[in-house]
Amino acid sequence: MPTITFLGAAQTVTGSCHLLTFKNRRYLLDCGQFQGPWHIEKRNYEPIGLVPSALHGVILSHGHLDHCGRLPLICSAGFAGKIYCTHPTKDIAMLILLDSAHLLKEEFLWKRRKLERIGIKAKAPLYSVEDVWYCHENFATPVSFGQRIKLSRELELILHLNDAGHVLGSAQIYLDYRPKKGKPLKILYSGDLGDGGRPLVNDPTPPESPVDVLIMESTYGDREHRSYKDSIEEFREEVLRTIKNKGTVLIPTFALERAQEILYHIGQMKRERLISKNVPVFLNSPLAINITRVFLKHRSFCQKALVDDMQKRIPPFAFPGLKFTETAEESRMIHSVPSPKIVIAGSGMITGGRIKHHLKHDLWKENTTVIIVGYQARDTLGRKLIDGAKTVKIFGEEITVKARIVTINGFSAHAGKSQLIKYAQLARPKKVFLVHGEPDPLQHLKRSLKGVLPRSEIIIPEFKGQYRL
Ligand SMILES: [Zn+2]
């Protein structure tokens, strides 16, 4: 009997990693890193729950760290199978993993300096740049949407991917299992689902139906988003107001998708001449710059209107005044550029990265606006600003918050509650496993699904729990 074991994203959002076992063959759906508070993150350092050398393949839904961040652990520990994903996901995952390895090393060196003084040995980083390069050799030839791949010679197990519309190259994963004896199984893993109507990526492909088993994300299982259109309007107003006041717009942003979307919208405003071509716009994040290049390299995965624009020589990520700042020196020089100016920089939750330097420099000025366009976890600097902190500590210095702090919620790249329900309804599954959600959204979504799928079994799996398919 095939089984599934949930090695992450079970009753929490991060660490997506689900082990499928068919007879003697074992495949992982994603191999993500736990992120967030230490009681969650410490799971990265615990045994993953499988023997890497006994694993036959990993299928990646997309390149976010919480879906690919434990790949270096298994690849450097003897995993010899293939990693299957789309071409953009392979490129994005490698960039994100290398960036993460650098950050882990920096954090380790900083901690070691502090701890050595009191005679304590610092914990080694979770993985190194070298471990990440092990992964590179495991990637199979990239998979196109709709292409059917036979995963094993011995087993009738066919993989195909459809567009999930979440980030560039993100996929919904289908596995068709047709054993010689026993019942066939069609398994669908949603990965992270987009909410549609976005300028860069396509709307999610509706699910094929019926499926026997649906493993579905539940991030927004209890709520809807604010409309994207209203959010863009608000974003535009805030940018224009700040520029009129000769201020600085600071946008802390995630390097994948959000940074490119923000660039796209500012580019539109420039083309509409709402913003003067002389106002400088800095994309001050080497990772976001590299990922922007991946968008251009894999433009066929983008929204058709965007591809049409590119063919008409309307570049989505290039406009007068845009500067890609790659080096630390270039980054420092932004401080001396007179306002008005716009700075887009990581990290998205202001837990590190170059945005902290900009905040230290500009947060105490009344004509600065900080536009928060992404989720801010508890205890992060981003959350403190949203919660109205009067002062914050940055690099050991107390900084008074005089800037205007604006939160715009409609940029989320995840499907809202009603879209998740509709997706499950269309898939007509016999069994549903709800993953990638906090306890409240999971329970809420389970109740809603019971109403619309009365004959389906709806399960909220336990961490490390094993279930029959
Ligand atoms: Zn994601």
CSV table of C-alpha atoms and ligand atoms in Angstrom, one decimal:
chain,number,residue,atom,x,y,z
A,1,MET,CA,0.0,0.0,0.0
A,2,PRO,CA,1.5,3.4,-1.0
A,3,THR,CA,2.0,5.8,1.9
A,4,ILE,CA,2.8,9.4,2.6
A,5,THR,CA,4.9,10.7,5.6
A,6,PHE,CA,4.8,14.4,6.4
A,7,LEU,CA,8.4,15.6,7.2
A,8,GLY,CA,7.5,19.3,7.3
A,9,ALA,CA,4.8,21.9,6.7
A,10,ALA,CA,2.5,19.8,8.9
A,11,GLN,CA,0.4,22.1,11.0
A,12,THR,CA,2.9,24.9,10.2
A,13,VAL,CA,3.7,26.8,7.1
A,14,THR,CA,7.4,26.1,6.4
A,15,GLY,CA,9.6,23.1,5.8
A,16,SER,CA,7.4,21.5,3.0
A,17,CYS,CA,8.7,17.9,2.6
A,18,HIS,CA,6.4,14.9,2.0
A,19,LEU,CA,7.7,11.4,1.5
A,20,LEU,CA,5.8,9.1,-0.8
A,21,THR,CA,6.5,5.4,-0.7
A,22,PHE,CA,5.5,3.0,-3.5
A,23,LYS,CA,6.6,-0.6,-2.9
A,24,ASN,CA,10.4,-0.1,-2.5
A,25,ARG,CA,10.6,3.3,-4.3
A,26,ARG,CA,10.7,6.5,-2.3
A,27,TYR,CA,10.1,10.1,-3.6
A,28,LEU,CA,10.0,13.4,-1.9
A,29,LEU,CA,7.5,16.1,-2.8
A,30,ASP,CA,9.7,19.2,-2.0
A,31,CYS,CA,12.5,19.3,0.5
A,32,GLY,CA,12.1,22.6,2.3
A,33,GLN,CA,13.7,24.4,5.1
A,34,PHE,CA,11.9,25.3,8.3
A,35,GLN,CA,11.8,29.1,8.8
A,36,GLY,CA,10.6,31.3,11.6
A,37,PRO,CA,11.0,31.2,15.4
A,38,TRP,CA,13.6,28.9,16.8
A,39,HIS,CA,11.2,26.2,18.0
A,40,ILE,CA,10.3,25.7,14.3
A,41,GLU,CA,13.8,26.4,12.8
A,42,LYS,CA,15.5,23.9,15.1
A,43,ARG,CA,13.8,21.1,13.2
A,44,ASN,CA,16.3,21.7,10.4
A,45,TYR,CA,19.0,20.4,12.7
A,46,GLU,CA,17.1,17.2,13.7
A,47,PRO,CA,17.3,14.0,11.6
A,48,ILE,CA,15.1,14.6,8.5
A,49,GLY,CA,13.3,11.2,8.9
A,50,LEU,CA,14.7,9.4,5.8
A,51,VAL,CA,17.9,7.8,4.6
A,52,PRO,CA,19.1,10.0,1.7
A,53,SER,CA,20.8,7.2,-0.1
A,54,ALA,CA,17.6,5.2,-0.1
A,55,LEU,CA,15.6,8.0,-1.8
A,56,HIS,CA,14.9,7.7,-5.5
A,57,GLY,CA,13.9,11.2,-6.4
A,58,VAL,CA,12.8,14.6,-5.3
A,59,ILE,CA,10.1,16.6,-7.1
A,60,LEU,CA,10.2,20.3,-6.4
A,61,SER,CA,7.1,22.5,-6.7
A,62,HIS,CA,9.1,25.8,-6.8
A,63,GLY,CA,12.3,27.5,-5.6
A,64,HIS,CA,11.3,29.2,-2.3
A,65,LEU,CA,13.6,28.2,0.5
A,66,ASP,CA,10.8,26.6,2.5
A,67,HIS,CA,10.3,24.2,-0.4
A,68,CYS,CA,14.0,23.5,-1.4
A,69,GLY,CA,16.2,24.5,1.6
A,70,ARG,CA,16.9,21.0,2.9
A,71,LEU,CA,18.2,19.8,-0.4
A,72,PRO,CA,21.8,20.5,0.5
A,73,LEU,CA,21.4,18.3,3.6
A,74,ILE,CA,20.3,15.2,1.6
A,75,CYS,CA,22.5,15.8,-1.4
A,76,SER,CA,25.7,16.0,0.7
A,77,ALA,CA,24.6,12.9,2.7
A,78,GLY,CA,24.4,10.5,-0.2
A,79,PHE,CA,21.2,11.2,-2.1
A,80,ALA,CA,22.0,9.9,-5.6
A,81,GLY,CA,18.6,10.3,-7.3
A,82,LYS,CA,17.3,13.0,-9.5
A,83,ILE,CA,15.6,16.3,-8.6
A,84,TYR,CA,12.7,17.0,-11.0
A,85,CYS,CA,11.4,20.5,-11.5
A,86,THR,CA,10.8,23.2,-14.2
A,87,HIS,CA,13.8,25.1,-15.6
A,88,PRO,CA,13.1,28.4,-13.8
A,89,THR,CA,12.7,26.5,-10.5
A,90,LYS,CA,16.1,24.9,-11.0
A,91,ASP,CA,17.8,28.3,-11.6
A,92,ILE,CA,15.9,30.0,-8.8
A,93,ALA,CA,16.5,27.2,-6.3
A,94,MET,CA,20.2,27.3,-6.9
A,95,LEU,CA,20.4,31.1,-6.5
A,96,ILE,CA,18.3,31.0,-3.3
A,97,LEU,CA,20.3,28.1,-1.8
A,98,LEU,CA,23.6,29.8,-2.5
A,99,ASP,CA,22.4,33.0,-1.0
A,100,SER,CA,21.1,31.2,2.0
A,101,ALA,CA,24.5,29.3,2.4
A,102,HIS,CA,26.3,32.7,2.4
A,103,LEU,CA,23.9,34.1,5.0
A,104,LEU,CA,24.3,31.0,7.2
A,105,LYS,CA,28.1,31.4,7.0
A,106,GLU,CA,28.0,35.1,7.9
A,107,GLU,CA,25.7,34.3,10.9
A,108,PHE,CA,27.9,31.5,12.0
A,109,LEU,CA,31.1,33.7,11.9
A,110,TRP,CA,29.3,36.5,13.8
A,111,LYS,CA,28.0,34.1,16.5
A,112,ARG,CA,31.4,32.3,16.7
A,113,ARG,CA,33.2,35.7,17.4
A,114,LYS,CA,30.7,36.4,20.2
A,115,LEU,CA,30.5,32.9,21.8
A,116,GLU,CA,34.3,32.2,21.7
A,117,ARG,CA,34.8,35.1,24.1
A,118,ILE,CA,32.7,33.3,26.7
A,119,GLY,CA,34.2,29.8,25.9
A,120,ILE,CA,31.2,28.4,24.0
A,121,LYS,CA,31.5,26.6,20.6
A,122,ALA,CA,29.2,27.9,18.0
A,123,LYS,CA,26.9,25.5,16.1
A,124,ALA,CA,28.2,24.8,12.6
A,125,PRO,CA,26.0,26.3,9.8
A,126,LEU,CA,23.2,24.1,8.5
A,127,TYR,CA,24.9,23.8,5.2
A,128,SER,CA,27.7,25.3,3.2
A,129,VAL,CA,28.1,26.7,-0.3
A,130,GLU,CA,29.9,23.4,-1.2
A,131,ASP,CA,26.9,21.4,0.0
A,132,VAL,CA,24.7,23.5,-2.3
A,133,TRP,CA,26.9,22.6,-5.3
A,134,TYR,CA,26.3,18.9,-4.6
A,135,CYS,CA,22.7,19.6,-5.4
A,136,HIS,CA,23.5,21.0,-8.8
A,137,GLU,CA,24.5,17.5,-10.1
A,138,ASN,CA,21.3,15.9,-8.9
A,139,PHE,CA,19.0,18.1,-11.0
A,140,ALA,CA,17.4,16.1,-13.9
A,141,THR,CA,16.8,17.6,-17.3
A,142,PRO,CA,14.2,20.3,-16.5
A,143,VAL,CA,10.5,19.3,-16.9
A,144,SER,CA,8.1,21.4,-19.1
A,145,PHE,CA,4.5,21.9,-18.1
A,146,GLY,CA,2.4,19.0,-19.4
A,147,GLN,CA,5.4,16.8,-20.2
A,148,ARG,CA,5.0,13.2,-18.9
A,149,ILE,CA,8.0,11.6,-17.3
A,150,LYS,CA,8.2,8.0,-16.3
A,151,LEU,CA,10.0,8.0,-13.0
A,152,SER,CA,11.0,4.4,-12.7
A,153,ARG,CA,11.6,1.5,-15.0
A,154,GLU,CA,10.3,-1.0,-12.5
A,155,LEU,CA,7.3,0.9,-11.4
A,156,GLU,CA,4.5,2.4,-13.5
A,157,LEU,CA,4.8,5.9,-12.0
A,158,ILE,CA,4.3,8.9,-14.3
A,159,LEU,CA,5.0,12.5,-13.3
A,160,HIS,CA,3.7,15.7,-14.9
A,161,LEU,CA,3.6,19.3,-13.8
A,162,ASN,CA,1.1,22.1,-14.4
A,163,ASP,CA,1.5,25.8,-13.7
A,164,ALA,CA,0.7,26.8,-10.1
A,165,GLY,CA,0.8,30.6,-10.8
A,166,HIS,CA,2.6,31.3,-7.5
A,167,VAL,CA,6.1,32.4,-8.6
A,168,LEU,CA,8.0,31.9,-11.9
A,169,GLY,CA,8.2,28.2,-12.8
A,170,SER,CA,6.0,27.1,-9.8
A,171,ALA,CA,4.2,23.8,-10.4
A,172,GLN,CA,1.4,21.6,-9.3
A,173,ILE,CA,2.7,18.1,-9.2
A,174,TYR,CA,0.7,15.1,-10.5
A,175,LEU,CA,1.8,11.4,-10.0
A,176,ASP,CA,-0.1,8.6,-11.8
A,177,TYR,CA,0.6,5.3,-10.2
A,178,ARG,CA,-0.6,2.2,-12.1
A,179,PRO,CA,0.6,-1.0,-10.4
A,180,LYS,CA,0.3,-4.3,-12.2
A,181,LYS,CA,-1.7,-5.5,-9.2
A,182,GLY,CA,-3.8,-3.3,-7.0
A,183,LYS,CA,-5.7,-0.1,-7.6
A,184,PRO,CA,-4.3,2.8,-9.6
A,185,LEU,CA,-3.8,6.1,-7.8
A,186,LYS,CA,-3.7,9.7,-9.1
A,187,ILE,CA,-2.0,12.0,-6.6
A,188,LEU,CA,-2.1,15.8,-6.9
A,189,TYR,CA,0.2,18.0,-4.8
A,190,SER,CA,-0.8,21.7,-5.2
A,191,GLY,CA,2.5,23.1,-4.1
A,192,ASP,CA,1.9,26.8,-3.3
A,193,LEU,CA,-1.0,28.1,-5.4
A,194,GLY,CA,-1.1,31.6,-6.8
A,195,ASP,CA,-4.2,33.8,-6.6
A,196,GLY,CA,-4.4,34.7,-10.3
A,197,GLY,CA,-4.7,38.1,-12.0
A,198,ARG,CA,-1.0,38.9,-11.7
A,199,PRO,CA,1.1,40.8,-14.2
A,200,LEU,CA,4.1,38.5,-14.3
A,201,VAL,CA,3.0,34.9,-13.8
A,202,ASN,CA,0.1,33.0,-15.3
A,203,ASP,CA,-3.1,32.1,-13.4
A,204,PRO,CA,-2.9,28.7,-11.8
A,205,THR,CA,-4.0,25.9,-14.2
A,206,PRO,CA,-7.3,24.4,-12.9
A,207,PRO,CA,-6.8,21.0,-11.4
A,208,GLU,CA,-7.4,17.8,-13.4
A,209,SER,CA,-10.1,15.7,-12.0
A,210,PRO,CA,-10.9,13.4,-10.4
A,211,VAL,CA,-7.9,12.7,-8.3
A,212,ASP,CA,-7.6,10.1,-5.6
A,213,VAL,CA,-5.4,12.1,-3.3
A,214,LEU,CA,-5.0,15.8,-3.0
A,215,ILE,CA,-2.2,17.3,-0.9
A,216,MET,CA,-3.1,21.0,-0.7
A,217,GLU,CA,-1.6,24.1,0.8
A,218,SER,CA,-3.7,26.0,3.3
A,219,THR,CA,-1.8,29.3,4.0
A,220,TYR,CA,-4.9,31.4,3.7
A,221,GLY,CA,-7.5,28.8,4.6
A,222,ASP,CA,-9.4,31.2,6.8
A,223,ARG,CA,-9.3,34.5,4.9
A,224,GLU,CA,-9.5,36.3,1.6
A,225,HIS,CA,-7.0,38.9,0.4
A,226,ARG,CA,-7.6,42.5,-0.3
A,227,SER,CA,-8.1,43.0,-4.0
A,228,TYR,CA,-4.9,43.2,-6.0
A,229,LYS,CA,-6.2,46.2,-8.0
A,230,ASP,CA,-7.0,48.2,-4.9
A,231,SER,CA,-3.5,47.3,-3.5
A,232,ILE,CA,-1.8,48.6,-6.6
A,233,GLU,CA,-3.8,51.9,-6.4
A,234,GLU,CA,-2.7,52.3,-2.8
A,235,PHE,CA,0.9,51.5,-3.7
A,236,ARG,CA,0.8,54.1,-6.5
A,237,GLU,CA,-0.7,56.8,-4.2
A,238,GLU,CA,2.0,56.3,-1.5
A,239,VAL,CA,4.9,56.4,-4.0
A,240,LEU,CA,3.6,59.6,-5.7
A,241,ARG,CA,2.8,61.3,-2.4
A,242,THR,CA,6.4,60.6,-1.1
A,243,ILE,CA,8.0,61.8,-4.3
A,244,LYS,CA,6.0,65.0,-4.3
A,245,ASN,CA,7.3,65.6,-0.7
A,246,LYS,CA,10.8,65.0,-2.0
A,247,GLY,CA,11.1,62.0,0.3
A,248,THR,CA,12.6,58.5,0.1
A,249,VAL,CA,10.4,55.4,-0.6
A,250,LEU,CA,11.9,52.3,1.1
A,251,ILE,CA,10.4,49.0,0.0
A,252,PRO,CA,11.6,45.9,1.9
A,253,THR,CA,10.9,43.0,-0.4
A,254,PHE,CA,11.4,39.3,-1.0
A,255,ALA,CA,13.8,38.7,-3.8
A,256,LEU,CA,11.6,36.3,-5.8
A,257,GLU,CA,8.5,37.6,-7.6
A,258,ARG,CA,7.6,40.5,-5.2
A,259,ALA,CA,10.8,42.5,-6.2
A,260,GLN,CA,10.0,41.9,-9.9
A,261,GLU,CA,6.4,42.8,-9.4
A,262,ILE,CA,7.3,46.1,-7.7
A,263,LEU,CA,9.8,46.9,-10.4
A,264,TYR,CA,7.1,46.2,-13.0
A,265,HIS,CA,4.6,48.6,-11.4
A,266,ILE,CA,7.2,51.4,-10.9
A,267,GLY,CA,8.1,50.9,-14.6
A,268,GLN,CA,4.5,51.3,-15.6
A,269,MET,CA,4.3,54.6,-13.5
A,270,LYS,CA,7.4,55.8,-15.3
A,271,ARG,CA,6.0,54.9,-18.7
A,272,GLU,CA,2.8,56.7,-17.8
A,273,ARG,CA,5.0,59.7,-16.8
A,274,LEU,CA,3.5,59.7,-13.3
A,275,ILE,CA,7.1,59.6,-12.0
A,276,SER,CA,9.7,61.7,-13.6
A,277,LYS,CA,12.4,59.8,-15.5
A,278,ASN,CA,15.0,61.6,-13.3
A,279,VAL,CA,13.8,60.0,-10.1
A,280,PRO,CA,16.3,57.2,-9.3
A,281,VAL,CA,15.0,53.7,-8.5
A,282,PHE,CA,17.5,51.3,-6.9
A,283,LEU,CA,17.1,47.6,-6.9
A,284,ASN,CA,19.5,47.0,-4.1
A,285,SER,CA,19.6,43.2,-3.7
A,286,PRO,CA,22.1,41.0,-5.6
A,287,LEU,CA,19.7,38.0,-5.2
A,288,ALA,CA,16.7,40.0,-6.6
A,289,ILE,CA,18.9,41.2,-9.5
A,290,ASN,CA,19.9,37.7,-10.3
A,291,ILE,CA,16.3,36.4,-10.1
A,292,THR,CA,15.2,39.3,-12.4
A,293,ARG,CA,17.6,37.9,-15.0
A,294,VAL,CA,16.0,34.4,-14.6
A,295,PHE,CA,12.6,36.0,-15.5
A,296,LEU,CA,14.2,37.4,-18.7
A,297,LYS,CA,15.9,34.1,-19.4
A,298,HIS,CA,12.7,32.1,-19.0
A,299,ARG,CA,10.2,34.6,-20.4
A,300,SER,CA,8.1,31.8,-21.9
A,301,PHE,CA,6.9,31.0,-18.4
A,302,CYS,CA,5.7,34.5,-17.9
A,303,GLN,CA,2.2,36.0,-18.4
A,304,LYS,CA,1.4,36.2,-22.1
A,305,ALA,CA,0.8,40.0,-22.0
A,306,LEU,CA,4.3,40.5,-20.6
A,307,VAL,CA,5.9,38.3,-23.3
A,308,ASP,CA,4.0,40.3,-25.9
A,309,ASP,CA,5.4,43.5,-24.4
A,310,MET,CA,8.9,42.1,-24.5
A,311,GLN,CA,8.4,41.3,-28.2
A,312,LYS,CA,7.2,44.9,-28.8
A,313,ARG,CA,10.4,46.0,-27.1
A,314,ILE,CA,8.7,47.3,-24.0
A,315,PRO,CA,11.1,45.9,-21.3
A,316,PRO,CA,9.3,45.1,-18.1
A,317,PHE,CA,12.3,45.5,-15.8
A,318,ALA,CA,14.1,48.5,-17.5
A,319,PHE,CA,13.2,52.1,-17.4
A,320,PRO,CA,14.9,55.5,-17.1
A,321,GLY,CA,16.4,56.0,-13.6
A,322,LEU,CA,16.6,52.3,-12.7
A,323,LYS,CA,19.9,51.2,-11.2
A,324,PHE,CA,20.8,47.6,-10.2
A,325,THR,CA,23.2,48.0,-7.3
A,326,GLU,CA,25.2,44.8,-6.9
A,327,THR,CA,28.3,45.8,-4.8
A,328,ALA,CA,28.3,46.9,-1.2
A,329,GLU,CA,30.1,50.1,-2.2
A,330,GLU,CA,27.3,50.9,-4.8
A,331,SER,CA,24.8,50.2,-2.1
A,332,ARG,CA,26.5,52.6,0.4
A,333,MET,CA,26.6,55.4,-2.3
A,334,ILE,CA,22.7,55.4,-2.4
A,335,HIS,CA,22.7,57.2,0.9
A,336,SER,CA,24.3,60.3,-0.7
A,337,VAL,CA,21.9,60.4,-3.6
A,338,PRO,CA,19.4,63.3,-2.9
A,339,SER,CA,15.7,62.5,-2.5
A,340,PRO,CA,13.2,61.9,-4.1
A,341,LYS,CA,14.3,58.3,-4.7
A,342,ILE,CA,13.0,54.8,-4.4
A,343,VAL,CA,14.9,51.9,-2.9
A,344,ILE,CA,13.8,48.3,-3.2
A,345,ALA,CA,16.0,46.0,-1.0
A,346,GLY,CA,15.9,42.8,1.0
A,347,SER,CA,15.3,41.2,3.2
A,348,GLY,CA,11.5,41.0,3.0
A,349,MET,CA,10.9,40.9,6.7
A,350,ILE,CA,13.9,43.2,7.5
A,351,THR,CA,15.6,40.4,9.4
A,352,GLY,CA,18.9,41.2,7.5
A,353,GLY,CA,20.1,42.5,4.2
A,354,ARG,CA,20.7,45.9,2.8
A,355,ILE,CA,17.3,47.4,3.7
A,356,LYS,CA,18.5,47.6,7.4
A,357,HIS,CA,21.2,50.1,6.3
A,358,HIS,CA,18.6,52.2,4.5
A,359,LEU,CA,16.3,52.2,7.4
A,360,LYS,CA,19.0,53.3,9.8
A,361,HIS,CA,19.8,56.1,7.4
A,362,ASP,CA,16.2,57.3,6.7
A,363,LEU,CA,13.7,55.9,9.3
A,364,TRP,CA,14.1,59.1,11.4
A,365,LYS,CA,13.1,61.4,8.6
A,366,GLU,CA,9.5,62.6,8.3
A,367,ASN,CA,9.5,62.5,4.5
A,368,THR,CA,10.4,58.8,4.3
A,369,THR,CA,7.8,56.2,3.5
A,370,VAL,CA,8.4,52.6,4.2
A,371,ILE,CA,6.0,50.5,2.1
A,372,ILE,CA,5.5,46.9,3.5
A,373,VAL,CA,4.3,44.6,0.8
A,374,GLY,CA,4.9,41.2,2.3
A,375,TYR,CA,4.1,39.1,5.3
A,376,GLN,CA,6.0,40.1,8.5
A,377,ALA,CA,6.5,37.3,11.0
A,378,ARG,CA,6.3,37.9,14.8
A,379,ASP,CA,9.5,39.4,16.4
A,380,THR,CA,10.9,40.7,13.1
A,381,LEU,CA,11.8,44.4,12.6
A,382,GLY,CA,9.2,44.6,9.9
A,383,ARG,CA,6.5,43.5,12.4
A,384,LYS,CA,7.7,46.0,15.0
A,385,LEU,CA,7.3,48.8,12.4
A,386,ILE,CA,3.8,47.7,11.4
A,387,ASP,CA,2.9,47.5,15.1
A,388,GLY,CA,3.8,51.2,15.5
A,389,ALA,CA,7.1,51.0,17.3
A,390,LYS,CA,8.3,54.6,18.2
A,391,THR,CA,11.9,53.6,18.2
A,392,VAL,CA,13.7,50.5,16.9
A,393,LYS,CA,17.2,49.2,17.4
A,394,ILE,CA,19.3,48.8,14.2
A,395,PHE,CA,22.9,47.6,14.3
A,396,GLY,CA,22.9,48.4,18.0
A,397,GLU,CA,21.7,52.0,17.6
A,398,GLU,CA,18.3,53.3,18.8
A,399,ILE,CA,16.5,54.9,15.8
A,400,THR,CA,13.4,57.1,16.2
A,401,VAL,CA,10.7,56.1,13.8
A,402,LYS,CA,9.4,59.3,12.1
A,403,ALA,CA,8.8,57.8,8.7
A,404,ARG,CA,5.4,56.9,7.4
A,405,ILE,CA,4.9,53.1,7.7
A,406,VAL,CA,2.3,51.8,5.2
A,407,THR,CA,1.2,48.1,4.9
A,408,ILE,CA,-0.3,46.9,1.7
A,409,ASN,CA,-1.8,43.4,2.1
A,410,GLY,CA,-3.0,42.5,-1.4
A,411,PHE,CA,0.4,41.5,-2.9
A,412,SER,CA,0.3,38.0,-1.5
A,413,ALA,CA,1.2,35.3,-4.0
A,414,HIS,CA,-1.1,32.7,-2.4
A,415,ALA,CA,-4.6,31.7,-3.2
A,416,GLY,CA,-7.2,33.0,-0.8
A,417,LYS,CA,-9.8,30.9,1.1
A,418,SER,CA,-12.5,30.7,-1.6
A,419,GLN,CA,-9.9,29.9,-4.3
A,420,LEU,CA,-8.6,27.0,-2.2
A,421,ILE,CA,-12.1,25.6,-1.7
A,422,LYS,CA,-12.9,25.9,-5.4
A,423,TYR,CA,-9.6,24.2,-6.3
A,424,ALA,CA,-10.4,21.2,-4.0
A,425,GLN,CA,-14.0,21.1,-5.4
A,426,LEU,CA,-12.7,20.9,-9.0
A,427,ALA,CA,-10.2,18.2,-8.2
A,428,ARG,CA,-12.9,15.9,-6.7
A,429,PRO,CA,-10.5,14.1,-4.4
A,430,LYS,CA,-11.3,11.0,-2.4
A,431,LYS,CA,-8.8,12.0,0.3
A,432,VAL,CA,-7.4,15.5,1.1
A,433,PHE,CA,-4.3,16.2,3.2
A,434,LEU,CA,-4.1,19.8,4.3
A,435,VAL,CA,-0.6,21.1,4.7
A,436,HIS,CA,1.4,24.4,4.7
A,437,GLY,CA,-0.9,26.2,7.1
A,438,GLU,CA,-1.1,27.4,10.7
A,439,PRO,CA,-3.6,25.5,13.0
A,440,ASP,CA,-6.4,28.1,12.7
A,441,PRO,CA,-6.5,28.3,8.9
A,442,LEU,CA,-6.1,24.5,8.7
A,443,GLN,CA,-9.2,23.9,10.9
A,444,HIS,CA,-11.2,26.5,9.2
A,445,LEU,CA,-10.4,25.1,5.8
A,446,LYS,CA,-11.2,21.6,6.9
A,447,ARG,CA,-14.6,22.6,8.1
A,448,SER,CA,-15.3,24.5,4.9
A,449,LEU,CA,-14.2,21.5,2.7
A,450,LYS,CA,-16.4,19.1,4.7
A,451,GLY,CA,-19.3,21.2,3.6
A,452,VAL,CA,-18.5,21.1,-0.1
A,453,LEU,CA,-16.9,17.6,-0.3
A,454,PRO,CA,-19.1,15.5,2.1
A,455,ARG,CA,-17.8,12.2,0.7
A,456,SER,CA,-14.1,13.1,0.9
A,457,GLU,CA,-11.9,12.3,3.8
A,458,ILE,CA,-10.2,15.5,5.0
A,459,ILE,CA,-7.0,15.0,7.1
A,460,ILE,CA,-4.8,17.5,8.9
A,461,PRO,CA,-1.6,15.4,9.1
A,462,GLU,CA,0.7,15.3,12.1
A,463,PHE,CA,4.4,16.2,11.7
A,464,LYS,CA,6.2,12.9,10.9
A,465,GLY,CA,2.9,11.1,10.7
A,466,GLN,CA,2.6,8.3,8.1
A,467,TYR,CA,-0.7,7.8,6.2
A,468,ARG,CA,-2.0,5.3,3.7
A,469,LEU,CA,-2.8,6.7,0.3
B,1,ZN,ZN,6.2,29.6,-2.1
